[in-house]
Coordinates of C-alpha atoms in Angstrom, one line a residue:
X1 CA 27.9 -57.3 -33.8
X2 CA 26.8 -53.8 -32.5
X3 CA 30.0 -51.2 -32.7
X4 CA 32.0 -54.1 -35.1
X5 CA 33.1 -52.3 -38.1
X6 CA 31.7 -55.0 -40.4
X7 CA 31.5 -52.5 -43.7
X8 CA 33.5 -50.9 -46.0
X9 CA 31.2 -47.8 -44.9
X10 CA 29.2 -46.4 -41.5
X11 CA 26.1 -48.2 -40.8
X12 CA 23.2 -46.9 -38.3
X13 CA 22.3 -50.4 -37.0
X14 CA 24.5 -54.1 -36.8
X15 CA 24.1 -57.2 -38.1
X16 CA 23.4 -60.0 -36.0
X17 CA 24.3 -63.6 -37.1
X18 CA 22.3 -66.7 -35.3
X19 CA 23.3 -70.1 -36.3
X20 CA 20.2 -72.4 -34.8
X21 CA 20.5 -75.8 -33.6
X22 CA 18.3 -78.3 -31.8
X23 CA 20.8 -78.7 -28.7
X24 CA 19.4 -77.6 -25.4
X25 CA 20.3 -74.4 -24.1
X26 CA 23.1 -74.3 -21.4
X27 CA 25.6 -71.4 -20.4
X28 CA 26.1 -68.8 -23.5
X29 CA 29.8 -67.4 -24.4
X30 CA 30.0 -63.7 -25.8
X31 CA 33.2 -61.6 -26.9
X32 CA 31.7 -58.0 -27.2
X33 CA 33.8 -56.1 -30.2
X34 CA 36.4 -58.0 -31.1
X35 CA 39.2 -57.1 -33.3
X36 CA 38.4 -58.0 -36.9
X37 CA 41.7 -59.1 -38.2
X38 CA 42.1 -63.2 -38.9
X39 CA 44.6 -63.6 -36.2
X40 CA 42.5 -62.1 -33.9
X41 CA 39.5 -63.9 -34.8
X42 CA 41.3 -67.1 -35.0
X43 CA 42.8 -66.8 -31.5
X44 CA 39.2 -65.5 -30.2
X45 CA 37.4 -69.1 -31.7
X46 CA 40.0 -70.6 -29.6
X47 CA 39.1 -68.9 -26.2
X48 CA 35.4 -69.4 -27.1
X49 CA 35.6 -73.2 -27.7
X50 CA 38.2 -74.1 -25.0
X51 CA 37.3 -75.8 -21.7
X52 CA 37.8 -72.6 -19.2
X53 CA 36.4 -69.5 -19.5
X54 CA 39.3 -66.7 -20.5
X55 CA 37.7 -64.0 -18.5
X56 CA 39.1 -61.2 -20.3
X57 CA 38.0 -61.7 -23.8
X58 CA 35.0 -64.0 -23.0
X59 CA 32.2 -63.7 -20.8
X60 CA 30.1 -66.5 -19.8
X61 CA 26.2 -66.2 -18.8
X62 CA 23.8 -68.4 -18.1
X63 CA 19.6 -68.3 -18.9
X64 CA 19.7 -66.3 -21.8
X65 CA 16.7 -68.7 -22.7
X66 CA 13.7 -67.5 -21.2
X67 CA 10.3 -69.3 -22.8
X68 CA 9.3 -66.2 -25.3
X69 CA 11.9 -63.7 -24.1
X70 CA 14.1 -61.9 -26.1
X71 CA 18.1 -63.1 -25.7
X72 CA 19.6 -61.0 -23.5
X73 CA 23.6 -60.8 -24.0
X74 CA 24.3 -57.9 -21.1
X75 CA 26.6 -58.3 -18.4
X76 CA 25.6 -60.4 -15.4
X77 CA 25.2 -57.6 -13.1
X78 CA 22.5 -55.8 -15.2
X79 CA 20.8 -59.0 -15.8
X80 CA 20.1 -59.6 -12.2
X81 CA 19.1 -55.8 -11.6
X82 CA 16.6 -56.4 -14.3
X83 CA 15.0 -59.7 -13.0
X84 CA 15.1 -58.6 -9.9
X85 CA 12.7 -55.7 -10.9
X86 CA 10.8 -57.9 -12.8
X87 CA 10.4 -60.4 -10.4
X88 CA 9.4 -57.4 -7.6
X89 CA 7.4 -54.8 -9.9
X90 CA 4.5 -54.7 -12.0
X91 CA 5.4 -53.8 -15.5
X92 CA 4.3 -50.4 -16.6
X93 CA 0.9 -51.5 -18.2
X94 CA 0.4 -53.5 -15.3
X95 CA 1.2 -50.5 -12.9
X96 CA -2.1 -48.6 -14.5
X97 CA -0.5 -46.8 -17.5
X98 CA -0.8 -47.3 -21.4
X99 CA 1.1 -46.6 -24.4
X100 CA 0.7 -45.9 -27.3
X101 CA 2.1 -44.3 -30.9
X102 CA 1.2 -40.9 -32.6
X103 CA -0.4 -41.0 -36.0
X104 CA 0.5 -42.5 -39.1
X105 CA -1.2 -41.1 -42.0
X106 CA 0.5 -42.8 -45.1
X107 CA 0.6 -39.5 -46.7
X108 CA 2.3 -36.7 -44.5
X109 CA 2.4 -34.2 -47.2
X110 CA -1.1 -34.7 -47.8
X111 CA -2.8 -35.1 -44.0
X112 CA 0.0 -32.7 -42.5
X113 CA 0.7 -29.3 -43.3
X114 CA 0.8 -25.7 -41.6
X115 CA -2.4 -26.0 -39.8
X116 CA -3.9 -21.8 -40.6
X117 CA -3.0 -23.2 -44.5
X118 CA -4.9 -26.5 -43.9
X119 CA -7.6 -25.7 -45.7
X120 CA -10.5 -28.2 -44.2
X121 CA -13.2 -27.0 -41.7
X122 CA -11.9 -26.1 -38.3
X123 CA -13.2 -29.2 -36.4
X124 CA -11.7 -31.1 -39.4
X125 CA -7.9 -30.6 -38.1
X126 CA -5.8 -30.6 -35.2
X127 CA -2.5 -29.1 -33.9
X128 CA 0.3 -31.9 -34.2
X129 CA 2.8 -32.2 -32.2
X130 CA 6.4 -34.0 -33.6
X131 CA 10.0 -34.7 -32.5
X132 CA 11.4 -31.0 -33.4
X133 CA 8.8 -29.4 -31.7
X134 CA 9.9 -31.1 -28.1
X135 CA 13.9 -31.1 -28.8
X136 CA 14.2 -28.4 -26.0
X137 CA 12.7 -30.3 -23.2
X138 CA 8.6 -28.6 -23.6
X139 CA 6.7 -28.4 -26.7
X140 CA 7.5 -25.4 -28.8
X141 CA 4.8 -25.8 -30.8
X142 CA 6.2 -25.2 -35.1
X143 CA 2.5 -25.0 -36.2
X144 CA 1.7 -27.7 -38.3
X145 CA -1.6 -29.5 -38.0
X146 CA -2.9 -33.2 -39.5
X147 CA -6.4 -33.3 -41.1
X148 CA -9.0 -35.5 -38.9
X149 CA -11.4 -37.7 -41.2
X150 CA -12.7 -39.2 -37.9
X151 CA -15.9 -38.7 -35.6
X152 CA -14.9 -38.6 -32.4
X153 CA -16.7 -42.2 -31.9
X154 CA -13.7 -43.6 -34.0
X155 CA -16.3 -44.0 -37.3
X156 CA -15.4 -42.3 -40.8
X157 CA -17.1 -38.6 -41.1
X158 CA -19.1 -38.1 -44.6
X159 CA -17.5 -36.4 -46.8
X160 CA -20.7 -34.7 -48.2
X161 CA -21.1 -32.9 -44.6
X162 CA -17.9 -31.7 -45.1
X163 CA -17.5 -29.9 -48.7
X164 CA -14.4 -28.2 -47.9
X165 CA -13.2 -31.6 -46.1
X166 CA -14.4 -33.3 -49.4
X167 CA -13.0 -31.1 -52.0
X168 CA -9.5 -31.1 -50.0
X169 CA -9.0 -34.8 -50.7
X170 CA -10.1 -35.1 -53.9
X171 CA -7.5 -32.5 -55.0
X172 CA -4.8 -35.0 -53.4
X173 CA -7.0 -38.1 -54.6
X174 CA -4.1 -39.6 -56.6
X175 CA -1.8 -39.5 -53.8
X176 CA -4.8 -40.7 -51.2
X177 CA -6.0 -43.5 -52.9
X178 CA -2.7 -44.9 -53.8
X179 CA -1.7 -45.7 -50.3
X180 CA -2.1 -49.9 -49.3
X181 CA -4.8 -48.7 -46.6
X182 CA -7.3 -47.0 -49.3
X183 CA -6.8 -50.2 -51.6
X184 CA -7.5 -52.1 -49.0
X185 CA -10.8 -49.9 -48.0
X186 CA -11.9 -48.5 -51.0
X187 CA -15.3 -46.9 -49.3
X188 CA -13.0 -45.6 -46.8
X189 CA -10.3 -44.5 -49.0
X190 CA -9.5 -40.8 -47.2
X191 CA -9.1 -42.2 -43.6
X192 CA -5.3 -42.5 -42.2
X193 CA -3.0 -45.4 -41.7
X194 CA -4.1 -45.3 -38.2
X195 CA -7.4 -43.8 -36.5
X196 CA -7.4 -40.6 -35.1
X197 CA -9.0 -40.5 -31.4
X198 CA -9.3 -36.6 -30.9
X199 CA -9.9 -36.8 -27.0
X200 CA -6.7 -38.0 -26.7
X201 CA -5.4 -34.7 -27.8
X202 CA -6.9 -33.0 -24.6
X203 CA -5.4 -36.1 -22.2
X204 CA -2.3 -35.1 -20.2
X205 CA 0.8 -37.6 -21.4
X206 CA 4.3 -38.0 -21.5
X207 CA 5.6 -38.0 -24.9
X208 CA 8.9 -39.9 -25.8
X209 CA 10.9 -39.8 -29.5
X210 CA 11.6 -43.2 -30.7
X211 CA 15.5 -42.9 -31.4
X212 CA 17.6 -41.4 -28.5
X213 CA 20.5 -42.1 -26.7
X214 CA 18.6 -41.2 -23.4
X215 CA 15.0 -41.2 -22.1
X216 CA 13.9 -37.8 -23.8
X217 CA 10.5 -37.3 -21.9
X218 CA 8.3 -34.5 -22.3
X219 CA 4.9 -33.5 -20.2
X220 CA 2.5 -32.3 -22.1
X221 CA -1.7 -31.2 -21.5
X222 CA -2.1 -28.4 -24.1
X223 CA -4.2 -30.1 -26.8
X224 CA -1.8 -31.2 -29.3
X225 CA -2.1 -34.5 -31.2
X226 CA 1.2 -36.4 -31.5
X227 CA 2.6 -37.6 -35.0
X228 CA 4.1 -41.2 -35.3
X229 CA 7.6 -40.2 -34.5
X230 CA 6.4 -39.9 -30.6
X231 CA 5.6 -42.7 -28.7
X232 CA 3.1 -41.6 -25.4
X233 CA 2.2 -42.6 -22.2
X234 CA -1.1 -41.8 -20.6
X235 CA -2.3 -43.0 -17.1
X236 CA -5.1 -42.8 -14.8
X237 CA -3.5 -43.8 -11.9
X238 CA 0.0 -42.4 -11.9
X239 CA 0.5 -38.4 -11.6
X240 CA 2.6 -38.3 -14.8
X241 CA 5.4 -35.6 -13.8
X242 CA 6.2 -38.2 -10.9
X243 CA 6.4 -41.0 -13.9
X244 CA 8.7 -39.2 -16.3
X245 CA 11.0 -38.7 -13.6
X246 CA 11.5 -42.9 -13.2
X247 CA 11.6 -42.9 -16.9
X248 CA 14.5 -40.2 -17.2
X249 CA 16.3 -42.5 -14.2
X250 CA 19.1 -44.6 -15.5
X251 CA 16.5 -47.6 -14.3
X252 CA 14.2 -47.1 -17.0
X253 CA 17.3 -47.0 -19.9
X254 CA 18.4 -50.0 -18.2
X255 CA 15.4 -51.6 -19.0
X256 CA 14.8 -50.1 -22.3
X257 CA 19.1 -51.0 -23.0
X258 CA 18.4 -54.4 -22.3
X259 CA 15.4 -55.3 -24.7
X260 CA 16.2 -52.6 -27.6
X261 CA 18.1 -53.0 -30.1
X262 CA 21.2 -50.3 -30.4
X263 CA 21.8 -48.1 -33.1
X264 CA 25.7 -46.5 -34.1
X265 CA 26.4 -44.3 -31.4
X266 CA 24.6 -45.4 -28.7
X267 CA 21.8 -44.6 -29.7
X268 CA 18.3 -46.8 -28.3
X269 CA 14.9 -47.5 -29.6
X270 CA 12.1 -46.2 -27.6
X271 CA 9.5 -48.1 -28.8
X272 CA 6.4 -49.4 -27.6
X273 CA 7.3 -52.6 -26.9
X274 CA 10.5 -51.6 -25.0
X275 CA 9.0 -49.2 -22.8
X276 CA 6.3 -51.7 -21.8
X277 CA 8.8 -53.8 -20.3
X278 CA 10.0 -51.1 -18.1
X279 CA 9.3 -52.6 -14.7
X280 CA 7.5 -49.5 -11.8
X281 CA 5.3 -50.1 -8.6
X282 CA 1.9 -49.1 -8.1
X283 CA 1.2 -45.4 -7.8
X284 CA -0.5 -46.3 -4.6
X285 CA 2.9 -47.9 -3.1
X286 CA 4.6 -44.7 -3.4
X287 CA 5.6 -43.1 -0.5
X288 CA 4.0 -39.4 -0.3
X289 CA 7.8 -38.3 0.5
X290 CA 9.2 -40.0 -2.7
X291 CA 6.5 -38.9 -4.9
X292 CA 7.1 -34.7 -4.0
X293 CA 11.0 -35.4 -4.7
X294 CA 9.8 -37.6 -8.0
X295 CA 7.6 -34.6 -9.0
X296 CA 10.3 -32.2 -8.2
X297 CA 13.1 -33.8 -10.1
X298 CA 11.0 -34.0 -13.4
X299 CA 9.9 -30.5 -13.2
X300 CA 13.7 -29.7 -13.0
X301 CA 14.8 -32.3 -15.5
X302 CA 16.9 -33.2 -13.0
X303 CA 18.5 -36.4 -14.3
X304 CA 21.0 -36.7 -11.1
X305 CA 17.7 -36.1 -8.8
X306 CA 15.5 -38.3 -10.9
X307 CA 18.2 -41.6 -10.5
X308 CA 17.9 -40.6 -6.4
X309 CA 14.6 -40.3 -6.4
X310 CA 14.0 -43.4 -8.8
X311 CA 16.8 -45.6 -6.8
X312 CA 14.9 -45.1 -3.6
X313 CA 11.4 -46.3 -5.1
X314 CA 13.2 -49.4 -6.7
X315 CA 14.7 -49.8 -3.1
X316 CA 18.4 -50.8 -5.1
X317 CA 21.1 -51.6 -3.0
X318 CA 24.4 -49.3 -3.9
X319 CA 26.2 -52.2 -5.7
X320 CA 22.9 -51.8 -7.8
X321 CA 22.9 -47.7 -7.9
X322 CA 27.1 -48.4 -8.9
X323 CA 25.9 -50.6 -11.6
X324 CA 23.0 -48.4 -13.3
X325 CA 25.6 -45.6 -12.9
X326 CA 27.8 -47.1 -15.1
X327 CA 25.5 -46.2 -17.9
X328 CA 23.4 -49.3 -18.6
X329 CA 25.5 -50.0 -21.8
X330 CA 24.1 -53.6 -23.2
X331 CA 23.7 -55.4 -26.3
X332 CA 21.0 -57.3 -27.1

């Protein structure tokens, strides 16, 4: 029901109604925003039920049901620019690259803080990076910092080598230990929600907010680690300048359109498990011509470049690049 004004107030995300049988799956009928008056609706049941297909209320698709797959309700078009990708590209993981999510720490105000008033040893911190410090296209680093009660083997550091470390979370004990994770491990009751890996501070990655209306990609390789709010993408294989610029391309929102759920306004998910169902070749199939004009167009921020670079690679046809142009509006 996404852009249905189903409440007596705003709402940031739809409802979706399923009514599930045990008939096998055939052709699907959708009616995207409908008028919600009774006539309407009552004349709309009508065009949904009858034996042709009104084409202008009612759109009919077919293999929605894919094994596992999420149900897909986009227009035809898309659809078959998506499989096609699908069916001729590795996804993302595949293609050599991995994502992943910033911290969680189940206690921000405790683990996160101005980092010079973090007081903690020095090793015992690091500069963190969130979603207002890369609103302007680069990091513009605000300062803050989370506390690290890691080795950098991934194990628990004692607190009893650390007295400053030690005498820092006892002051916050209350709040600490009344998180689900220190219940759950009460020898390890100061560690964070989720482990924190400090090499992958020093790893160059895109980093990506979760909720934007566009890809919002940002390069980064200057030591900062990123807070929960900020999905990233690190790779061996791929330069990563040459990546953001197919992930700013109105390919990779396609992608990311037709798996997400949509938010009022537009507005998509950029979650991990969207993103890893964006669709790109090998870094190695890249032509050495299209990966200079993929590099160039990222370091511009060149979304009109990026989409010529990124239709080239994908090798789309122009009733494809027409398509994508359109804006990759789906529902799903």
């Amino acid at each position: 029901m996404y852009g249905t004004p189903a409440f007596h107030s705003n709402v940031i995300a739809y409802p979706a109604i399923t009514v599930v049988t045990r008939d096998r799956g055939g052709s699907t009928r959708i009616a995207h925003r409908p008028k919600i008056a009774q006539a309407a609706l009552s004349t709309l049941v009508s065009k949904m039920t009858a034996q042709c297909v009104d084409a202008v209320e009612v759109t009919e698709i077919d293999g929605i049901l894919r094994e596992d797959d999420p149900w897909i309700l986009a227009a035809n078009d898309e659809i078959s620019i998506v499989r096609r990708l699908e069916r001729e590209f590795p996804t993302l993981e595949e293609a050599g690259c991995q994502v992943g999510i910033g911290v969680a720490t189940g206690a921000d105000k405790v683990f996160i803080g101005k980092f010079d008033q973090l007081d903690v040893e020095p090793d015992r911190k690091l500069p963190l990076v969130m979603t207002r410090d890369i609103n302007g296209g680069s990091v513009d680093w605000r300062g803050y910092g989370v506390v690290n009660p890691f080795n950098d083997d991934g194990s628990l550091v004692h607190l009893a080598d650390y007295p400053k470390l030690e005498a820092y979370f006892e002051r916050h004990g209350a709040a600490i230990r009344s998180r689900h994770v220190s219940k759950r491990n009460p020898t390890g009751w100061y560690r964070t929600i989720d482990r924190i890996t400090p090499s992958l501070a020093f790893k160059p990655r895109l980093l990506i907010p979760d909720i934007k209306g566009s890809a919002h990609i940002v390069y980064e390789n200057d030591g900062f680690y990123p807070h929960h709010n900020l999905y990233y993408i690190v790779s061996s294989e791929w330069d990563l300048k040459a990546l953001g610029a197919l992930l700013m391309s109105g390919i990779a929102r396609l992608f990311v359109a037709t798996y997400s759920t949509k938010m009022r306004g537009g507005f998509l998910r950029y979650q991990a498990q969207y993103l890893r169902r964006i669709c790109i070749p090998k870094w190695s199939d890249v032509p050495e011509e299209l990966r200079a004009k993929l590099v160039e167009a990222a370091e511009m921020g060149d979304t009109v470049a990026c989409n010529t670079a990124a239709f080239a690679v994908y090798g789309c046809s122009q009733a494809e690049r027409d398509a994508i142009g359109k804006g990759g509006t789906t529902d799903s």
